[in-house]
Tab-separated table of N, CA and C in Angstrom:
chain	number	residue	atom	x	y	z
A	21	MET	N	20.409	-17.271	19.669
A	21	MET	CA	19.209	-17.877	20.157
A	21	MET	C	18.033	-16.976	19.837
A	22	ARG	N	16.943	-17.521	19.417
A	22	ARG	CA	15.758	-16.746	19.097
A	22	ARG	C	14.579	-17.250	19.886
A	23	ILE	N	13.734	-16.330	20.272
A	23	ILE	CA	12.467	-16.689	20.891
A	23	ILE	C	11.401	-16.177	19.947
A	24	LEU	N	10.647	-17.075	19.401
A	24	LEU	CA	9.644	-16.678	18.412
A	24	LEU	C	8.301	-17.290	18.754
A	25	GLY	N	7.289	-16.504	18.670
A	25	GLY	CA	5.929	-17.012	18.662
A	25	GLY	C	5.418	-16.573	17.311
A	26	THR	N	5.985	-17.128	16.268
A	26	THR	CA	5.862	-16.601	14.925
A	26	THR	C	4.441	-16.271	14.518
A	27	GLY	N	3.536	-17.198	14.670
A	27	GLY	CA	2.151	-16.948	14.255
A	27	GLY	C	1.533	-15.786	14.997
A	28	GLN	N	1.627	-15.820	16.315
A	28	GLN	CA	1.042	-14.752	17.121
A	28	GLN	C	1.706	-13.415	16.846
A	29	LEU	N	3.042	-13.411	16.780
A	29	LEU	CA	3.750	-12.145	16.565
A	29	LEU	C	3.454	-11.565	15.184
A	30	LEU	N	3.361	-12.403	14.172
A	30	LEU	CA	3.066	-11.895	12.827
A	30	LEU	C	1.673	-11.286	12.766
A	31	ASP	N	0.682	-11.974	13.361
A	31	ASP	CA	-0.679	-11.416	13.398
A	31	ASP	C	-0.706	-10.095	14.147
A	32	LEU	N	-0.029	-10.070	15.273
A	32	LEU	CA	0.006	-8.864	16.084
A	32	LEU	C	0.687	-7.722	15.331
A	33	GLN	N	1.768	-8.039	14.641
A	33	GLN	CA	2.503	-7.023	13.879
A	33	GLN	C	1.628	-6.431	12.777
A	34	ARG	N	0.853	-7.272	12.084
A	34	ARG	CA	-0.062	-6.779	11.041
A	34	ARG	C	-1.120	-5.853	11.642
A	35	LYS	N	-1.689	-6.273	12.771
A	35	LYS	CA	-2.708	-5.447	13.422
A	35	LYS	C	-2.137	-4.120	13.905
A	36	LEU	N	-0.913	-4.158	14.445
A	36	LEU	CA	-0.279	-2.917	14.899
A	36	LEU	C	-0.054	-1.964	13.731
A	37	ARG	N	0.412	-2.511	12.621
A	37	ARG	CA	0.681	-1.676	11.456
A	37	ARG	C	-0.606	-1.051	10.934
A	38	SER	N	-1.686	-1.856	10.862
A	38	SER	CA	-2.950	-1.329	10.350
A	38	SER	C	-3.583	-0.338	11.328
A	39	ALA	N	-3.374	-0.557	12.623
A	39	ALA	CA	-3.958	0.347	13.615
A	39	ALA	C	-3.136	1.628	13.770
A	40	GLY	N	-1.860	1.593	13.341
A	40	GLY	CA	-1.016	2.784	13.437
A	40	GLY	C	-0.552	3.105	14.848
A	41	HIS	N	-0.505	2.118	15.710
A	41	HIS	CA	-0.073	2.333	17.094
A	41	HIS	C	1.446	2.223	17.201
A	42	GLU	N	2.152	3.284	16.852
A	42	GLU	CA	3.615	3.260	16.892
A	42	GLU	C	4.123	3.149	18.332
A	43	ASN	N	3.435	3.824	19.266
A	43	ASN	CA	3.883	3.731	20.660
A	43	ASN	C	3.691	2.325	21.222
A	44	LEU	N	2.664	1.614	20.770
A	44	LEU	CA	2.490	0.224	21.203
A	44	LEU	C	3.605	-0.663	20.671
A	45	ARG	N	3.989	-0.424	19.412
A	45	ARG	CA	5.052	-1.237	18.822
A	45	ARG	C	6.382	-0.976	19.529
A	46	SER	N	6.683	0.286	19.807
A	46	SER	CA	7.943	0.581	20.495
A	46	SER	C	7.905	0.054	21.929
A	47	SER	N	6.749	0.110	22.568
A	47	SER	CA	6.614	-0.445	23.914
A	47	SER	C	6.820	-1.962	23.886
A	48	MET	N	6.256	-2.616	22.859
A	48	MET	CA	6.413	-4.058	22.727
A	48	MET	C	7.891	-4.412	22.530
A	49	GLN	N	8.579	-3.668	21.665
A	49	GLN	CA	10.003	-3.917	21.439
A	49	GLN	C	10.790	-3.733	22.729
A	50	ARG	N	10.505	-2.678	23.452
A	50	ARG	CA	11.218	-2.392	24.692
A	50	ARG	C	10.999	-3.512	25.720
A	51	ARG	N	9.773	-3.992	25.834
A	51	ARG	CA	9.475	-5.053	26.801
A	51	ARG	C	10.112	-6.384	26.408
A	52	ILE	N	10.154	-6.679	25.109
A	52	ILE	CA	10.818	-7.911	24.666
A	52	ILE	C	12.321	-7.806	24.903
A	53	ARG	N	12.891	-6.634	24.652
A	53	ARG	CA	14.323	-6.420	24.914
A	53	ARG	C	14.606	-6.617	26.407
A	54	ARG	N	13.748	-6.065	27.257
A	54	ARG	CA	13.925	-6.229	28.708
A	54	ARG	C	13.865	-7.690	29.123
A	55	ALA	N	13.050	-8.473	28.428
A	55	ALA	CA	12.969	-9.908	28.731
A	55	ALA	C	14.262	-10.619	28.364
A	56	ALA	N	14.983	-10.124	27.354
A	56	ALA	CA	16.225	-10.765	26.901
A	56	ALA	C	17.458	-10.255	27.643
A	57	GLU	N	17.362	-9.113	28.306
A	57	GLU	CA	18.538	-8.531	28.957
A	57	GLU	C	19.147	-9.410	30.051
A	58	PRO	N	18.355	-10.086	30.901
A	58	PRO	CA	18.989	-10.959	31.901
A	58	PRO	C	19.823	-12.078	31.271
A	59	LEU	N	19.380	-12.608	30.131
A	59	LEU	CA	20.165	-13.629	29.441
A	59	LEU	C	21.483	-13.039	28.965
A	60	ARG	N	21.431	-11.878	28.319
A	60	ARG	CA	22.663	-11.235	27.856
A	60	ARG	C	23.611	-10.975	29.026
A	61	ASP	N	23.071	-10.440	30.116
A	61	ASP	CA	23.905	-10.141	31.278
A	61	ASP	C	24.527	-11.405	31.863
A	62	ASP	N	23.751	-12.488	31.913
A	62	ASP	CA	24.257	-13.756	32.428
A	62	ASP	C	25.346	-14.320	31.518
A	63	LEU	N	25.158	-14.220	30.203
A	63	LEU	CA	26.182	-14.685	29.264
A	63	LEU	C	27.460	-13.869	29.414
A	64	GLN	N	27.330	-12.558	29.542
A	64	GLN	CA	28.507	-11.710	29.710
A	64	GLN	C	29.238	-12.047	31.004
A	65	ASP	N	28.486	-12.243	32.071
A	65	ASP	CA	29.095	-12.594	33.350
A	65	ASP	C	29.777	-13.957	33.265
A	66	SER	N	29.133	-14.910	32.585
A	66	SER	CA	29.703	-16.258	32.458
A	66	SER	C	31.030	-16.236	31.718
A	67	ILE	N	31.101	-15.510	30.620
A	67	ILE	CA	32.350	-15.507	29.847
A	67	ILE	C	33.437	-14.724	30.579
A	68	ARG	N	33.063	-13.668	31.276
A	68	ARG	CA	34.077	-12.885	32.005
A	68	ARG	C	34.738	-13.700	33.111
A	69	HIS	N	33.998	-14.636	33.703
A	69	HIS	CA	34.531	-15.425	34.812
A	69	HIS	C	34.853	-16.868	34.414
A	70	LEU	N	34.923	-17.134	33.117
A	70	LEU	CA	35.226	-18.478	32.632
A	70	LEU	C	36.695	-18.808	32.897
A	71	ALA	N	36.929	-19.923	33.546
A	71	ALA	CA	38.299	-20.339	33.861
A	71	ALA	C	38.897	-21.065	32.659
A	72	ILE	N	39.831	-20.409	31.979
A	72	ILE	CA	40.511	-21.013	30.831
A	72	ILE	C	41.908	-21.413	31.304
A	73	THR	N	42.213	-22.693	31.185
A	73	THR	CA	43.501	-23.197	31.662
A	73	THR	C	44.277	-23.846	30.532
A	74	SER	N	45.572	-23.967	30.731
A	74	SER	CA	46.401	-24.685	29.768
A	74	SER	C	47.392	-25.525	30.541
A	75	SER	N	48.034	-26.425	29.830
A	75	SER	CA	49.024	-27.288	30.489
A	75	SER	C	50.316	-26.528	30.764
A	76	GLY	N	50.438	-25.349	30.205
A	76	GLY	CA	51.639	-24.550	30.445
A	76	GLY	C	52.785	-24.962	29.535
A	77	ARG	N	53.889	-24.263	29.695
A	77	ARG	CA	55.065	-24.581	28.866
A	77	ARG	C	55.756	-25.823	29.373
A	78	LYS	N	56.283	-26.556	28.453
A	78	LYS	CA	57.063	-27.734	28.805
A	78	LYS	C	58.464	-27.264	29.204
A	79	ALA	N	59.166	-28.083	29.962
A	79	ALA	CA	60.514	-27.730	30.407
A	79	ALA	C	61.413	-27.493	29.199
A	80	GLY	N	62.139	-26.398	29.238
A	80	GLY	CA	63.082	-26.088	28.162
A	80	GLY	C	62.464	-25.389	26.977
A	81	LYS	N	61.176	-25.153	26.976
A	81	LYS	CA	60.522	-24.482	25.851
A	81	LYS	C	60.584	-22.978	26.055
A	82	ARG	N	60.664	-22.283	24.953
A	82	ARG	CA	60.697	-20.829	25.017
A	82	ARG	C	59.289	-20.286	25.144
A	83	GLY	N	59.197	-19.070	25.571
A	83	GLY	CA	57.902	-18.425	25.690
A	83	GLY	C	58.113	-16.933	25.869
A	84	GLY	N	57.061	-16.261	26.065
A	84	GLY	CA	57.188	-14.828	26.264
A	84	GLY	C	55.844	-14.221	26.547
A	85	PRO	N	55.843	-12.921	26.666
A	85	PRO	CA	54.586	-12.248	26.951
A	85	PRO	C	53.648	-12.290	25.748
A	86	SER	N	52.397	-12.139	26.019
A	86	SER	CA	51.396	-12.119	24.959
A	86	SER	C	51.625	-10.908	24.062
A	87	PRO	N	51.433	-11.063	22.762
A	87	PRO	CA	51.626	-9.920	21.868
A	87	PRO	C	50.482	-8.903	21.948
A	88	THR	N	49.438	-9.212	22.696
A	88	THR	CA	48.308	-8.298	22.816
A	88	THR	C	47.967	-8.095	24.289
A	89	THR	N	47.503	-6.914	24.608
A	89	THR	CA	47.081	-6.646	25.982
A	89	THR	C	45.562	-6.725	26.093
A	90	ARG	N	44.909	-7.063	24.990
A	90	ARG	CA	43.448	-7.128	24.956
A	90	ARG	C	42.962	-8.337	25.752
A	91	PRO	N	42.038	-8.139	26.697
A	91	PRO	CA	41.502	-9.280	27.447
A	91	PRO	C	40.506	-10.069	26.593
A	92	LEU	N	40.764	-11.341	26.389
A	92	LEU	CA	39.927	-12.184	25.530
A	92	LEU	C	38.495	-12.264	26.040
A	93	ARG	N	38.319	-12.626	27.303
A	93	ARG	CA	36.974	-12.830	27.841
A	93	ARG	C	36.173	-11.534	27.858
A	94	GLY	N	36.813	-10.435	28.225
A	94	GLY	CA	36.122	-9.144	28.243
A	94	GLY	C	35.708	-8.699	26.857
A	95	THR	N	36.562	-8.953	25.878
A	95	THR	CA	36.255	-8.589	24.493
A	95	THR	C	35.047	-9.367	23.984
A	96	ILE	N	35.004	-10.662	24.280
A	96	ILE	CA	33.862	-11.477	23.856
A	96	ILE	C	32.595	-11.016	24.579
A	97	ALA	N	32.718	-10.727	25.875
A	97	ALA	CA	31.548	-10.285	26.656
A	97	ALA	C	30.959	-9.002	26.078
A	98	GLU	N	31.793	-8.071	25.676
A	98	GLU	CA	31.304	-6.799	25.141
A	98	GLU	C	30.658	-6.954	23.769
A	99	SER	N	30.927	-8.056	23.096
A	99	SER	CA	30.354	-8.251	21.757
A	99	SER	C	29.019	-9.005	21.784
A	100	ILE	N	28.542	-9.402	22.954
A	100	ILE	CA	27.248	-10.091	23.056
A	100	ILE	C	26.154	-9.043	22.989
A	101	ARG	N	25.249	-9.196	22.021
A	101	ARG	CA	24.239	-8.186	21.732
A	101	ARG	C	22.830	-8.772	21.751
A	102	ILE	N	21.850	-7.869	21.783
A	102	ILE	CA	20.439	-8.243	21.691
A	102	ILE	C	19.860	-7.501	20.501
A	103	SER	N	19.067	-8.184	19.702
A	103	SER	CA	18.302	-7.482	18.675
A	103	SER	C	16.857	-7.956	18.760
A	104	VAL	N	15.943	-7.015	18.588
A	104	VAL	CA	14.510	-7.291	18.665
A	104	VAL	C	13.876	-6.816	17.368
A	105	ARG	N	13.049	-7.673	16.785
A	105	ARG	CA	12.323	-7.313	15.567
A	105	ARG	C	10.852	-7.578	15.761
A	106	THR	N	10.049	-6.650	15.275
A	106	THR	CA	8.595	-6.874	15.303
A	106	THR	C	8.048	-7.008	13.898
A	107	THR	N	8.899	-6.895	12.891
A	107	THR	CA	8.456	-7.046	11.503
A	107	THR	C	9.192	-8.210	10.858
A	108	GLY	N	8.691	-8.674	9.741
A	108	GLY	CA	9.356	-9.741	8.997
A	108	GLY	C	9.402	-11.032	9.786
A	109	ASP	N	10.527	-11.271	10.445
A	109	ASP	CA	10.749	-12.465	11.256
A	109	ASP	C	10.814	-12.018	12.713
A	110	PRO	N	9.656	-11.810	13.380
A	110	PRO	CA	9.640	-11.167	14.692
A	110	PRO	C	10.205	-12.049	15.797
A	111	GLY	N	10.807	-11.409	16.795
A	111	GLY	CA	11.324	-12.123	17.951
A	111	GLY	C	12.526	-11.413	18.533
A	112	ALA	N	13.177	-12.059	19.474
A	112	ALA	CA	14.377	-11.530	20.119
A	112	ALA	C	15.531	-12.476	19.825
A	113	LYS	N	16.703	-11.912	19.649
A	113	LYS	CA	17.885	-12.712	19.348
A	113	LYS	C	19.034	-12.207	20.199
A	114	VAL	N	19.714	-13.106	20.899
A	114	VAL	CA	20.923	-12.777	21.648
A	114	VAL	C	22.060	-13.448	20.898
A	115	TRP	N	23.084	-12.669	20.528
A	115	TRP	CA	24.107	-13.185	19.633
A	115	TRP	C	25.449	-12.502	19.878
A	116	VAL	N	26.501	-13.098	19.321
A	116	VAL	CA	27.842	-12.510	19.372
A	116	VAL	C	28.035	-11.737	18.080
A	117	ASP	N	28.241	-10.448	18.200
A	117	ASP	CA	28.402	-9.564	17.056
A	117	ASP	C	29.840	-9.646	16.551
A	118	ARG	N	30.024	-10.299	15.405
A	118	ARG	CA	31.373	-10.461	14.841
A	118	ARG	C	32.010	-9.128	14.495
A	119	GLY	N	31.198	-8.134	14.192
A	119	GLY	CA	31.722	-6.812	13.873
A	119	GLY	C	32.389	-6.135	15.050
A	120	ARG	N	32.040	-6.538	16.259
A	120	ARG	CA	32.641	-5.959	17.466
A	120	ARG	C	33.842	-6.749	17.953
A	121	LEU	N	34.113	-7.897	17.306
A	121	LEU	CA	35.269	-8.707	17.671
A	121	LEU	C	36.475	-8.308	16.827
A	122	PRO	N	37.679	-8.354	17.382
A	122	PRO	CA	38.874	-8.140	16.568
A	122	PRO	C	38.988	-9.235	15.512
A	123	ARG	N	39.757	-8.973	14.474
A	123	ARG	CA	39.854	-9.933	13.362
A	123	ARG	C	40.369	-11.295	13.793
A	124	ASP	N	41.233	-11.350	14.807
A	124	ASP	CA	41.812	-12.639	15.195
A	124	ASP	C	40.903	-13.462	16.112
A	125	ILE	N	39.779	-12.903	16.539
A	125	ILE	CA	38.802	-13.659	17.331
A	125	ILE	C	37.594	-13.902	16.435
A	126	THR	N	37.247	-15.162	16.253
A	126	THR	CA	36.125	-15.495	15.373
A	126	THR	C	35.006	-16.147	16.171
A	127	ASN	N	33.852	-16.300	15.531
A	127	ASN	CA	32.759	-17.036	16.165
A	127	ASN	C	33.162	-18.479	16.424
A	128	GLY	N	34.093	-19.003	15.616
A	128	GLY	CA	34.582	-20.362	15.832
A	128	GLY	C	35.240	-20.501	17.193
A	129	LEU	N	35.960	-19.475	17.603
A	129	LEU	CA	36.598	-19.486	18.913
A	129	LEU	C	35.548	-19.492	20.021
A	130	VAL	N	34.499	-18.709	19.850
A	130	VAL	CA	33.426	-18.655	20.840
A	130	VAL	C	32.760	-20.022	20.953
A	131	LYS	N	32.527	-20.686	19.821
A	131	LYS	CA	31.929	-22.023	19.841
A	131	LYS	C	32.872	-23.027	20.502
A	132	GLN	N	34.174	-22.914	20.219
A	132	GLN	CA	35.143	-23.808	20.858
A	132	GLN	C	35.141	-23.615	22.374
A	133	LEU	N	35.041	-22.372	22.818
A	133	LEU	CA	34.974	-22.115	24.260
A	133	LEU	C	33.735	-22.764	24.866
A	134	ASP	N	32.611	-22.718	24.147
A	134	ASP	CA	31.397	-23.361	24.641
A	134	ASP	C	31.566	-24.878	24.676
A	135	ASP	N	32.333	-25.419	23.741
A	135	ASP	CA	32.601	-26.856	23.720
A	135	ASP	C	33.594	-27.267	24.811
A	136	GLY	N	34.362	-26.307	25.356
A	136	GLY	CA	35.264	-26.596	26.461
A	136	GLY	C	36.709	-26.792	26.078
A	137	ARG	N	37.043	-26.642	24.798
A	137	ARG	CA	38.427	-26.843	24.370
A	137	ARG	C	38.761	-25.871	23.252
A	138	VAL	N	39.837	-25.139	23.409
A	138	VAL	CA	40.268	-24.198	22.380
A	138	VAL	C	41.645	-24.621	21.905
A	139	ARG	N	41.745	-24.819	20.622
A	139	ARG	CA	43.015	-25.164	20.000
A	139	ARG	C	43.397	-24.002	19.103
A	140	HIS	N	44.623	-23.488	19.262
A	140	HIS	CA	45.020	-22.298	18.507
A	140	HIS	C	46.518	-22.324	18.216
A	141	PRO	N	46.952	-21.626	17.159
A	141	PRO	CA	48.387	-21.537	16.888
A	141	PRO	C	49.065	-20.676	17.951
A	142	VAL	N	50.288	-21.015	18.296
A	142	VAL	CA	51.034	-20.268	19.304
A	142	VAL	C	51.545	-18.975	18.673
A	143	PHE	N	51.045	-17.848	19.159
A	143	PHE	CA	51.411	-16.523	18.643
A	143	PHE	C	51.305	-16.449	17.121
A	144	GLY	N	50.307	-17.112	16.546
A	144	GLY	CA	50.067	-17.059	15.109
A	144	GLY	C	50.928	-18.004	14.288
A	145	ASN	N	51.825	-18.748	14.919
A	145	ASN	CA	52.699	-19.689	14.209
A	145	ASN	C	51.919	-20.968	13.945
A	146	ARG	N	51.539	-21.191	12.702
A	146	ARG	CA	50.706	-22.333	12.355
A	146	ARG	C	51.455	-23.668	12.396
A	147	LYS	N	52.745	-23.653	12.719
A	147	LYS	CA	53.484	-24.902	12.879
A	147	LYS	C	53.481	-25.373	14.332
A	148	ARG	N	53.098	-24.485	15.247
A	148	ARG	CA	53.026	-24.829	16.671
A	148	ARG	C	51.632	-24.516	17.190
A	149	TRP	N	51.013	-25.514	17.802
A	149	TRP	CA	49.652	-25.350	18.289
A	149	TRP	C	49.597	-25.603	19.786
A	150	ALA	N	48.660	-24.931	20.437
A	150	ALA	CA	48.436	-25.117	21.864
A	150	ALA	C	46.957	-25.423	22.082
A	151	GLN	N	46.687	-26.058	23.211
A	151	GLN	CA	45.292	-26.334	23.566
A	151	GLN	C	45.029	-25.782	24.958
A	152	GLN	N	43.885	-25.129	25.097
A	152	GLN	CA	43.460	-24.627	26.392
A	152	GLN	C	42.072	-25.185	26.689
A	153	ASP	N	41.810	-25.421	27.960
A	153	ASP	CA	40.551	-26.027	28.373
A	153	ASP	C	39.729	-25.042	29.194
A	154	ALA	N	38.422	-25.181	29.074
A	154	ALA	CA	37.478	-24.346	29.830
A	154	ALA	C	36.272	-25.210	30.168
A	155	PRO	N	35.522	-24.837	31.198
A	155	PRO	CA	34.282	-25.573	31.473
A	155	PRO	C	33.339	-25.449	30.275
A	156	SER	N	32.814	-26.562	29.825
A	156	SER	CA	31.971	-26.519	28.627
A	156	SER	C	30.568	-26.038	28.962
A	157	GLY	N	29.908	-25.452	27.967
A	157	GLY	CA	28.506	-25.102	28.075
A	157	GLY	C	28.203	-23.746	28.675
A	158	TRP	N	29.151	-22.815	28.701
A	158	TRP	CA	28.859	-21.502	29.295
A	158	TRP	C	27.740	-20.790	28.546
A	159	TRP	N	27.646	-20.986	27.246
A	159	TRP	CA	26.588	-20.361	26.441
A	159	TRP	C	25.302	-21.182	26.510
A	160	THR	N	25.406	-22.474	26.190
A	160	THR	CA	24.207	-23.310	26.085
A	160	THR	C	23.485	-23.473	27.427
A	161	LYS	N	24.218	-23.564	28.524
A	161	LYS	CA	23.572	-23.700	29.828
A	161	LYS	C	22.781	-22.442	30.180
A	162	ALA	N	23.355	-21.284	29.916
A	162	ALA	CA	22.661	-20.023	30.216
A	162	ALA	C	21.405	-19.891	29.349
A	163	VAL	N	21.511	-20.251	28.085
A	163	VAL	CA	20.351	-20.158	27.187
A	163	VAL	C	19.246	-21.095	27.656
A	164	ARG	N	19.597	-22.340	27.989
A	164	ARG	CA	18.592	-23.293	28.471
A	164	ARG	C	17.922	-22.809	29.747
A	165	GLN	N	18.706	-22.209	30.625
A	165	GLN	CA	18.173	-21.737	31.900
A	165	GLN	C	17.190	-20.578	31.698
A	166	HIS	N	17.470	-19.675	30.765
A	166	HIS	CA	16.652	-18.478	30.587
A	166	HIS	C	15.493	-18.644	29.597
A	167	THR	N	15.527	-19.647	28.740
A	167	THR	CA	14.516	-19.795	27.694
A	167	THR	C	13.079	-19.851	28.216
A	168	PRO	N	12.751	-20.674	29.214
A	168	PRO	CA	11.349	-20.710	29.668
A	168	PRO	C	10.859	-19.356	30.184
A	169	ARG	N	11.693	-18.663	30.938
A	169	ARG	CA	11.306	-17.350	31.457
A	169	ARG	C	11.076	-16.362	30.325
A	170	MET	N	11.954	-16.371	29.335
A	170	MET	CA	11.815	-15.452	28.212
A	170	MET	C	10.566	-15.765	27.397
A	171	GLN	N	10.274	-17.028	27.193
A	171	GLN	CA	9.071	-17.398	26.454
A	171	GLN	C	7.816	-16.931	27.182
A	172	ARG	N	7.806	-17.074	28.511
A	172	ARG	CA	6.661	-16.584	29.288
A	172	ARG	C	6.527	-15.068	29.170
A	173	GLU	N	7.649	-14.352	29.253
A	173	GLU	CA	7.628	-12.889	29.162
A	173	GLU	C	7.116	-12.420	27.798
A	174	VAL	N	7.619	-13.039	26.734
A	174	VAL	CA	7.197	-12.648	25.386
A	174	VAL	C	5.715	-12.956	25.199
A	175	ALA	N	5.263	-14.087	25.686
A	175	ALA	CA	3.827	-14.427	25.580
A	175	ALA	C	2.982	-13.405	26.335
A	176	ARG	N	3.454	-12.965	27.499
A	176	ARG	CA	2.728	-11.961	28.278
A	176	ARG	C	2.674	-10.632	27.529
A	177	VAL	N	3.794	-10.240	26.916
A	177	VAL	CA	3.832	-8.995	26.148
A	177	VAL	C	2.856	-9.062	24.977
A	178	VAL	N	2.880	-10.162	24.244
A	178	VAL	CA	2.000	-10.330	23.091
A	178	VAL	C	0.538	-10.271	23.532
A	179	ASP	N	0.212	-10.944	24.628
A	179	ASP	CA	-1.169	-10.921	25.121
A	179	ASP	C	-1.594	-9.516	25.545
A	180	ASP	N	-0.710	-8.784	26.232
A	180	ASP	CA	-1.032	-7.417	26.660
A	180	ASP	C	-1.297	-6.510	25.464
A	181	VAL	N	-0.439	-6.594	24.463
A	181	VAL	CA	-0.597	-5.743	23.285
A	181	VAL	C	-1.846	-6.142	22.505
A	182	ARG	N	-2.096	-7.434	22.384
A	182	ARG	CA	-3.290	-7.901	21.661
A	182	ARG	C	-4.558	-7.387	22.343
A	183	ARG	N	-4.598	-7.431	23.679
A	183	ARG	CA	-5.756	-6.931	24.412
A	183	ARG	C	-5.966	-5.435	24.165
A	184	ARG	N	-4.894	-4.669	24.033
A	184	ARG	CA	-5.013	-3.226	23.854
A	184	ARG	C	-5.479	-2.842	22.459
A	185	ILE	N	-5.189	-3.675	21.444
A	185	ILE	CA	-5.588	-3.287	20.081
A	185	ILE	C	-6.900	-3.924	19.649
A	186	GLU	N	-7.402	-4.898	20.371
A	186	GLU	CA	-8.656	-5.567	19.969
A	186	GLU	C	-9.837	-4.967	20.652
């Protein structure tokens, strides 16, 4: 998700660069990051407490312990990141960092969790598939809830910085 006031931020970024106010730029980045942190924290909390259920094993079916001890929800929560840019394409972005996810967890899985249904091979066996259900919208609901507040915060930051350099 990105929050952009592209025109205003680009003008402000040009003025900051020409004025040489490095401390203003770092202050602006810090304040925009602070505006995005509640969203990141809410997303992390949502995924950590997401109820993922399955129909369970059928009678007479074999099963066993999970081949991994890694907690799925905690791993996804730790990979949610914030990046702030004041140059080029300025704004704040809250995203799932694929580099912090293990190879067997993809962004596709995160999207499936947001959709409310995860379909996956049983222990990697592509001939047997299982489906697990979760409440849909853990990502999109949090983003919708936080977007107006973040837009107000970013607009306030831009106005404060503009007043200081003009």
